[in-house]
Coordinates of C-alpha atoms and ligand atoms in Angstrom, one line a residue:
X258 CA -4.1 21.7 -7.9
X259 CA -3.9 19.1 -10.2
X260 CA -1.7 16.3 -9.4
X261 CA -1.6 14.9 -5.8
X262 CA 0.2 11.7 -4.1
X263 CA -0.9 9.7 -1.4
X264 CA 1.2 7.4 0.3
X265 CA 1.2 5.7 3.4
X266 CA 3.6 7.0 6.1
X267 CA 4.2 4.3 8.7
X268 CA 4.6 0.3 7.7
X269 CA 1.0 0.2 5.7
X270 CA -3.0 -0.1 6.7
X271 CA -2.8 3.4 7.3
X272 CA -6.4 4.1 5.8
X273 CA -5.1 4.7 2.4
X274 CA -7.8 3.1 0.4
X275 CA -10.4 5.4 2.4
X276 CA -8.8 8.6 1.9
X277 CA -8.4 7.8 -1.9
X278 CA -11.8 6.7 -2.2
X279 CA -13.1 10.1 -0.7
X280 CA -10.9 12.4 -2.8
X281 CA -11.5 10.4 -5.8
X282 CA -14.9 11.6 -6.2
X283 CA -12.7 15.0 -7.2
X284 CA -10.5 13.3 -9.4
X285 CA -10.6 12.5 -12.8
X286 CA -7.9 10.0 -12.4
X287 CA -6.3 7.9 -10.1
X288 CA -3.2 6.1 -10.4
X289 CA -1.4 3.1 -8.9
X290 CA 2.0 3.0 -9.4
X291 CA 3.5 0.3 -7.2
X292 CA 3.4 -3.1 -5.2
X293 CA 0.9 -5.5 -6.3
X294 CA -1.7 -7.8 -4.8
X295 CA 0.0 -7.7 -1.3
X296 CA -1.9 -4.3 -0.8
X297 CA -5.3 -4.4 0.6
X298 CA -7.3 -1.0 0.4
X299 CA -10.6 -1.7 2.1
X300 CA -13.9 0.6 1.4
X301 CA -16.6 0.5 3.3
X302 CA -19.8 2.7 0.9
X303 CA -23.3 2.5 2.4
X304 CA -21.9 0.0 4.9
X305 CA -21.1 -2.6 2.3
X306 CA -17.4 -3.5 2.1
X307 CA -15.2 -3.8 -0.8
X308 CA -11.6 -4.9 -0.8
X309 CA -9.3 -3.9 -3.7
X310 CA -5.4 -5.5 -4.2
X311 CA -5.0 -4.0 -7.4
X312 CA -7.7 -2.3 -8.7
X313 CA -7.2 1.6 -8.0
X314 CA -9.5 3.0 -5.3
X315 CA -11.1 5.4 -7.6
X316 CA -13.1 2.3 -9.0
X317 CA -16.1 3.2 -6.8
X318 CA -16.4 6.8 -8.6
X319 CA -18.0 5.9 -12.1
X320 CA -16.4 9.0 -13.7
X321 CA -13.1 8.6 -12.5
X322 CA -10.4 6.7 -14.8
X323 CA -8.0 4.6 -13.0
X324 CA -5.0 3.4 -14.3
X325 CA -2.8 0.5 -12.9
X326 CA 0.5 2.1 -14.2
X327 CA 4.0 0.3 -15.4
X328 CA 5.4 0.0 -11.9
X329 CA 3.0 -2.5 -10.5
X330 CA 3.4 -5.9 -10.6
X331 CA 0.5 -7.4 -12.0
X332 CA -1.2 -10.5 -10.9
X333 CA -3.0 -11.2 -14.0
X334 CA -5.4 -14.1 -11.8
X335 CA -5.7 -11.9 -9.2
X336 CA -7.2 -8.8 -11.4
X337 CA -9.4 -11.2 -13.3
X338 CA -11.1 -12.2 -9.9
X339 CA -11.0 -8.8 -8.7
X340 CA -12.9 -7.2 -11.9
X341 CA -15.7 -10.2 -11.6
X342 CA -16.4 -9.7 -8.5
X343 CA -16.6 -6.2 -8.6
X344 CA -18.9 -6.5 -11.8
X345 CA -21.1 -9.0 -9.8
X346 CA -21.6 -6.0 -7.1
X347 CA -22.6 -3.5 -9.5
X348 CA -19.1 -1.4 -9.8
X349 CA -16.9 -0.9 -12.7
X350 CA -20.1 -1.2 -15.4
X351 CA -18.2 0.6 -18.0
X352 CA -14.6 -1.0 -19.4
X353 CA -13.2 2.3 -19.8
X354 CA -12.9 3.1 -16.6
X355 CA -9.5 1.1 -16.1
X356 CA -6.8 1.4 -17.7
X357 CA -3.8 -1.3 -17.6
X358 CA -0.4 -0.5 -18.7
X359 CA 1.3 -2.3 -21.4
X360 CA 4.9 -2.1 -19.7
X361 CA 3.3 -3.5 -16.1
X362 CA 5.4 -6.3 -14.8
X363 CA 3.0 -9.9 -15.2
X364 CA 3.1 -11.8 -11.7
X365 CA 2.1 -15.3 -12.4
X366 CA 1.7 -18.4 -10.2
X367 CA 5.5 -19.3 -10.0
X368 CA 6.3 -16.0 -8.7
X369 CA 3.8 -16.5 -5.5
X370 CA 5.2 -20.3 -5.3
X371 CA 8.5 -19.2 -5.0
X372 CA 8.1 -16.5 -2.7
X373 CA 6.3 -18.9 -0.3
X374 CA 8.8 -21.7 -0.9
X375 CA 11.5 -19.1 0.4
X376 CA 9.6 -18.2 3.6
X377 CA 8.8 -21.6 4.6
X378 CA 12.7 -22.7 4.6
X379 CA 13.9 -19.3 6.0
X380 CA 12.5 -20.9 9.2
X381 CA 13.4 -18.5 11.9
X382 CA 14.3 -15.7 9.8
X383 CA 11.2 -15.2 8.2
X384 CA 10.3 -11.5 6.4
X385 CA 7.0 -12.5 6.6
X386 CA 5.5 -11.4 3.7
X387 CA 2.4 -11.8 2.0
X388 CA 3.2 -14.5 0.1
X389 CA 1.9 -12.9 -3.2
X390 CA 4.7 -13.3 -5.3
X391 CA 6.1 -9.6 -5.1
X392 CA 9.5 -10.4 -4.3
X393 CA 10.2 -12.6 -7.1
X394 CA 8.5 -10.6 -9.7
X395 CA 10.5 -7.4 -9.2
X396 CA 13.5 -10.0 -9.6
X397 CA 12.4 -10.5 -12.6
X398 CA 11.7 -7.0 -13.9
X399 CA 15.4 -6.1 -12.5
X400 CA 16.7 -8.8 -14.4
X401 CA 15.3 -8.3 -17.3
X402 CA 13.4 -11.6 -17.3
X403 CA 10.0 -10.2 -16.8
X404 CA 6.8 -10.7 -19.0
X405 CA 5.1 -7.4 -19.6
X406 CA 1.5 -6.7 -19.7
X407 CA 1.6 -6.0 -23.6
X408 CA 3.8 -9.5 -24.1
X409 CA 0.3 -11.2 -23.2
X410 CA -1.3 -10.2 -26.6
X411 CA 1.6 -11.5 -28.8
X412 CA 1.4 -15.3 -28.1
X413 CA 4.6 -16.1 -29.6
X414 CA 6.6 -13.8 -27.8
X415 CA 5.0 -15.0 -24.7
X416 CA 5.6 -18.3 -25.3
X417 CA 9.5 -17.7 -25.6
X418 CA 9.5 -15.1 -22.7
X419 CA 7.9 -17.7 -20.4
X420 CA 10.0 -20.1 -20.9
X421 CA 12.9 -18.2 -20.2
X422 CA 11.5 -16.6 -16.9
X423 CA 10.7 -20.2 -15.9
X424 CA 13.5 -22.0 -16.5
X425 CA 15.4 -20.9 -13.3
X426 CA 12.3 -21.3 -11.7
X427 CA 11.4 -24.6 -12.0
X428 CA 15.4 -25.4 -10.9
X429 CA 14.9 -24.1 -7.8
X430 CA 10.9 -25.2 -7.2
X431 CA 12.4 -28.8 -8.3
X432 CA 15.9 -29.1 -6.6
X433 CA 16.3 -26.4 -3.6
X434 CA 12.4 -26.8 -2.6
X435 CA 11.7 -30.3 -3.7
X436 CA 8.4 -29.1 -5.3
X437 CA 6.6 -29.8 -8.5
X438 CA 8.0 -27.9 -11.6
X439 CA 5.5 -25.4 -13.2
X440 CA 3.5 -26.7 -15.9
X441 CA 4.4 -24.4 -19.1
X442 CA 1.6 -25.7 -21.3
X443 CA -1.4 -25.5 -18.8
X444 CA -0.3 -22.1 -17.5
X445 CA -0.1 -20.9 -21.2
X446 CA -3.6 -22.4 -22.1
X447 CA -4.7 -20.4 -18.5
X448 CA -2.8 -17.1 -19.5
X449 CA -4.6 -16.9 -22.9
X450 CA -7.9 -17.0 -21.0
X451 CA -7.0 -14.2 -18.7
X452 CA -5.5 -12.2 -21.6
X453 CA -9.5 -11.9 -23.1
X454 CA -10.4 -11.1 -19.6
X455 CA -8.4 -8.3 -19.6
X456 CA -8.1 -7.0 -23.1
X457 CA -10.6 -4.6 -23.0
X458 CA -8.4 -2.6 -20.4
X459 CA -5.7 -2.6 -22.2
X460 CA -3.6 0.5 -22.3
X461 CA -0.5 1.1 -24.9
X462 CA 1.2 4.0 -23.1
X463 CA 0.2 5.0 -20.0
X464 CA 2.8 7.7 -19.5
X465 CA 1.1 9.5 -22.4
X466 CA -2.6 9.1 -21.0
X467 CA -1.3 10.4 -17.9
X468 CA 0.3 13.4 -19.4
X469 CA -1.9 14.7 -21.5
X470 CA -4.5 15.0 -18.8
X471 CA -2.1 16.4 -16.5
X472 CA -1.6 18.8 -19.7
X473 CA -5.4 19.2 -20.0
X474 CA -5.3 20.1 -16.1
X475 CA -7.3 17.0 -14.9
X476 CA -7.0 16.1 -11.3
X477 CA -4.6 13.3 -10.9
X478 CA -4.2 11.3 -7.7
X479 CA -1.4 8.8 -7.5
X480 CA -2.5 6.2 -4.7
X481 CA 0.6 4.5 -3.0
X482 CA 0.2 1.0 -1.3
X483 CA 2.3 -0.2 1.6
X484 CA 3.9 2.5 3.5
X485 CA 7.0 4.5 3.8
X486 CA 8.7 2.1 6.6
X487 CA 8.3 -0.9 4.1
X488 CA 10.2 0.6 1.1
X489 CA 13.0 -1.4 -0.5
X490 CA 15.7 1.3 -0.1
X491 CA 14.6 3.4 2.9
X492 CA 12.4 1.3 5.0
X493 CA 13.6 -1.1 8.0
X494 CA 15.4 -3.4 5.7
X495 CA 15.0 -6.5 5.2
X496 CA 12.1 -6.5 6.4
X497 CA 10.5 -4.7 3.7
X498 CA 8.6 -4.8 0.6
X499 CA 10.4 -5.2 -2.9
X500 CA 9.0 -1.9 -4.3
X501 CA 9.9 1.8 -3.3
X502 CA 6.8 3.0 -1.3
X503 CA 8.0 6.6 -1.2
X504 CA 6.3 9.7 -2.8
X505 CA 9.3 9.5 -5.5
X506 CA 7.9 6.3 -6.9
X507 CA 5.0 8.0 -8.3
X508 CA 7.0 9.9 -10.7
X509 CA 9.1 6.5 -11.3
X510 CA 6.5 4.1 -11.3
X511 CA 4.0 6.0 -13.8
X512 CA 6.3 8.0 -15.6
X513 CA 6.0 11.6 -14.6
X514 CA 8.1 14.4 -13.8
X515 CA 8.5 15.2 -10.1
X516 CA 8.1 19.0 -10.9
X517 CA 4.4 17.5 -11.8
X518 CA 3.4 16.7 -8.3
X519 CA 1.7 19.5 -6.0
X520 CA 1.2 17.8 -2.7
X521 CA 1.8 14.9 -1.0
X522 CA -0.5 13.7 1.7
X523 CA 0.7 11.3 4.4
X524 CA -1.5 9.3 5.9
X525 CA -1.1 8.1 9.2
X526 CA -3.2 6.2 12.1
X527 CA -3.2 8.0 15.7
X528 CA -1.4 4.8 16.6
X529 CA 1.0 2.4 14.3
X530 CA 0.3 -1.0 13.3
X531 CA 2.9 -3.8 11.4
X532 CA 2.3 -7.2 9.7
X533 CA 5.1 -9.1 9.5
X534 CA 8.5 -9.6 11.3
X535 CA 11.3 -6.4 12.0
X536 CA 11.8 -3.7 14.6
X537 CA 8.7 -1.8 16.3
X538 CA 9.9 0.3 19.1
X539 CA 6.2 1.4 20.2
X540 CA 5.0 -2.0 20.0
X541 CA 2.5 -2.8 22.7
X542 CA 2.2 -6.3 24.4
X543 CA -0.4 -5.3 26.9
X544 CA -3.9 -4.7 27.1
X545 CA -3.6 -1.5 25.3
X546 CA -2.3 -3.1 22.1
X547 CA -5.5 -5.7 23.0
X548 CA -7.6 -2.9 22.6
X549 CA -5.8 -1.4 19.8
X550 CA -6.1 -4.1 18.1
X551 CA -9.8 -5.2 18.9
X552 CA -11.4 -1.8 18.8
X553 CA -9.3 -1.0 15.2
X554 CA -9.9 -4.5 13.9
X555 CA -6.4 -4.7 13.2
X556 CA -6.4 -7.8 10.5
X557 CA -4.7 -8.2 7.2
X558 CA -7.0 -7.5 4.6
X559 CA -4.7 -9.3 2.2
X560 CA -4.0 -12.2 4.5
X561 CA -5.7 -11.8 7.4
X562 CA -2.7 -11.8 9.9
X563 CA -3.4 -10.3 13.0
X564 CA -1.4 -6.8 13.0
X565 CA 1.2 -5.9 15.8
X566 CA 0.2 -2.6 17.7
X567 CA 2.0 0.2 19.4
X568 CA 1.5 3.9 20.0
X569 CA 2.2 6.5 17.3
X570 CA 5.9 7.0 16.9
X571 CA 6.7 10.9 15.5
X572 CA 10.3 10.2 15.2
X573 CA 9.2 8.0 12.3
X574 CA 6.5 10.0 11.2
X575 CA 9.0 13.1 11.0
X576 CA 11.1 10.6 9.0
X577 CA 8.2 10.0 6.5
X578 CA 7.6 13.4 6.1
X579 CA 11.2 13.8 5.3
X580 CA 11.9 11.6 2.8
X581 CA 8.1 11.7 1.2
X582 CA 8.3 15.8 1.4
X583 CA 5.0 15.4 2.7
X584 CA 2.9 18.6 2.4
X585 CA -0.2 17.3 4.8
X586 CA -1.1 14.9 6.8
X587 CA -4.6 12.7 7.4
X588 CA -4.7 11.4 10.8
X589 CA -6.6 8.1 10.7
X590 CA -8.9 6.3 13.4
X591 CA -8.7 8.3 16.1
X592 CA -11.8 6.8 17.2
X593 CA -9.8 3.8 18.1
X594 CA -8.3 5.7 21.0
X595 CA -11.7 6.5 22.6
X596 CA -11.7 4.8 26.0
X597 CA -8.0 4.8 27.0
X598 CA -7.4 6.6 30.2
X599 CA -4.6 7.9 28.3
X600 CA -2.8 8.2 24.9
X601 CA 1.1 7.9 24.6
X602 CA 3.0 10.0 21.7
X603 CA 6.6 8.8 21.0
X604 CA 8.3 12.2 21.1
X605 CA 12.2 10.7 21.0
X606 CA 14.4 7.8 21.3
X607 CA 17.0 6.6 23.4
X608 CA 20.2 5.3 22.0
X609 CA 23.1 4.0 23.9
X610 CA 21.7 6.4 27.0
X611 CA 21.5 9.5 24.7
X612 CA 18.2 10.8 23.9
X613 CA 17.5 11.4 20.0
X614 CA 15.0 12.4 17.7
X615 CA 16.7 11.2 14.5
X616 CA 15.1 8.2 12.7
X617 CA 18.5 5.7 12.4
X618 CA 18.4 4.5 8.6
X619 CA 21.2 1.6 9.7
X620 CA 19.5 -1.6 9.3
X621 CA 19.2 -2.9 12.8
X622 CA 19.7 0.1 14.4
X623 CA 16.2 0.6 15.1
X624 CA 15.8 -2.8 17.1
X625 CA 18.3 -0.8 19.5
X626 CA 15.9 2.3 20.3
X627 CA 14.3 2.5 23.2
X628 CA 10.9 5.1 23.0
X629 CA 10.7 8.3 24.8
X630 CA 6.8 9.0 25.2
X631 CA 4.6 12.2 26.0
X632 CA 1.5 11.2 27.7
X633 CA -1.7 13.0 27.4
X634 CA -5.0 12.1 28.9
X635 CA -7.4 10.4 26.7
X636 CA -11.4 10.6 26.3
X637 CA -14.5 8.1 26.9
X638 CA -17.1 9.7 24.4
X639 CA -18.0 8.1 21.3
X640 CA -16.3 10.2 18.5
X641 CA -17.5 8.0 15.7
X642 CA -20.2 10.7 14.5
X643 CA -18.2 13.7 14.7
X644 CA -18.8 15.9 11.6
X645 CA -16.2 18.7 12.8
X646 CA -13.7 19.5 15.1
X647 CA -15.7 21.3 17.4
X648 CA -17.8 18.0 18.1
X649 CA -14.5 16.1 19.3
X650 CA -13.7 16.2 23.2
X651 CA -11.0 18.9 24.2
X652 CA -8.5 16.0 25.1
X653 CA -9.0 14.8 21.6
X654 CA -8.6 18.0 20.0
X655 CA -5.4 18.9 22.3
X656 CA -3.8 15.4 21.1
X657 CA -4.3 16.4 17.4
X658 CA -2.7 20.1 18.1
X659 CA 0.0 18.7 20.0
X660 CA 0.9 16.0 16.9
X661 CA 0.7 18.8 14.4
X662 CA 2.9 20.9 16.5
X663 CA 5.1 18.1 17.2
X664 CA 5.6 17.2 13.1
X665 CA 5.0 20.8 11.7
X666 CA 2.7 19.3 9.0
X667 CA -1.5 20.6 8.9
X668 CA -3.6 17.7 9.9
X669 CA -6.0 18.6 7.3
X670 CA -8.0 15.5 7.2
X671 CA -9.5 13.8 10.5
X672 CA -10.9 10.1 10.6
X673 CA -13.1 8.7 13.0
X674 CA -14.9 5.8 11.4
X675 CA -14.2 3.4 8.4
X676 CA -17.1 5.2 6.0
X677 CA -17.0 7.5 4.0
X678 CA -19.2 10.3 5.5
X679 CA -16.8 9.5 8.9
X680 CA -14.1 12.0 8.0
X681 CA -13.5 15.5 9.5
X682 CA -12.4 17.7 6.3
X683 CA -9.9 20.7 8.7
X684 CA -9.0 22.2 4.9
X685 CA -10.1 20.9 1.5
X686 CA -6.9 19.2 0.2
X687 CA -8.0 19.2 -3.8
Ligands
IMP113 P1 5.4 -8.3 0.8 O1 5.4 -6.9 0.0 O2 4.6 -9.7 0.4 O3 7.0 -9.5 0.0 O4 6.1 -8.5 1.8 C1 7.1 -7.7 2.5 C2 6.7 -6.8 3.8 O5 6.0 -6.1 3.6 C3 5.9 -7.9 4.5 O6 6.1 -7.7 6.3 C4 4.5 -7.6 5.0 O7 3.9 -8.1 5.9 C5 4.5 -6.7 4.3 N1 3.3 -5.8 3.6 C6 3.3 -5.8 2.3 N2 2.1 -5.7 1.7 C7 1.8 -4.9 2.8 C8 0.9 -3.7 3.1 O8 -0.2 -3.7 1.8 N3 0.5 -3.5 4.3 C9 1.0 -3.9 5.3 N4 2.3 -4.7 5.2 C10 2.3 -4.8 4.2

């Protein structure tokens, strides 16, 4: 089983980083293929916390090669800081462990500034972006104005492309948002410094590198960022991110064919969270919502924003299973449900008085639905040290079986806490 994709099946923050970290010990390669520093993958090893934004979560395993591939928008300033922090913590000691694709899109300060200026200007219609410049950077790629990572190594070409890319942004910053324009000369000098820091990681042909690995039967893990419902085309548009977050994006963003992928692992929390604006049918504004947020430490790893919390939405999860082709599920943070008298699962929606189990994809329709719940008894025991299904209380086991039966996909991994060892492997995946 050499190629496996790990994706989030909700609105992000499902715990993909932990799953990828655990799988990485058995992987030869981990490939990040979309998104940028809007992602925040939290890893806790021996009680020590590492938050990664751009470097693939496989970095904690010295024998695993990490590739940042073409589909990523690469904030080079942030990446340099992230690499320095990893090195200061004794990680990423070997430069050959990280490869950055020459064809990844470079994200610079003006993308961030434009993203933030737009959000500020939007007043009541904010998307609630992370302010990391993701939208403007992908716009550059689509409008053929992007600077690619490989361009950084040809200063003349870079200067020319920088001027072209900044021209319109400066017009917007100065005249629409009444802000200071970008100082191109200063930025150019800064870029040269960052480029030297990143030079050791340059990969001129990342699709070829990945193909060679697959051909040699190496284990390659494709690490998704954000979640299915934030997908640019299939998410809750316009309250989505600017990249494709579904499993197909692993192929597009890294340059491999769909027939190369063997398994697609969907990561889902035992409840739901969302950061930023947009519809959220099972959202809770009561003490259960507070319990989930507090016990689950539901604050954004990138922005520190409080996450909105609600019950697990199986209608949305079944949609995620369909559009990603999910073959196996990992159920995360089930320990957070400990102490709740009852647990609810949204099994259907009511739309205009009619019951349906079909997730609506038309923008706006999701805000009209009313969730229909199945309620099951909870448990009070602390389950954070459970090592096998048998260690779980009967009610927790019933809940897991019920979720698996409702969605028709095996739950092969159950996470009962943030640590690597707080994981129940129902079935080996890799
Ligand atoms: P952007 O990706 O910064 O443009 O933000 C667009 C939407 O995606 C906002 O609702 C963000 O809160 C959300 N978002 C982006 N990245 C993440 C993530 O890693 N986890 C959860 N939500 C995210």
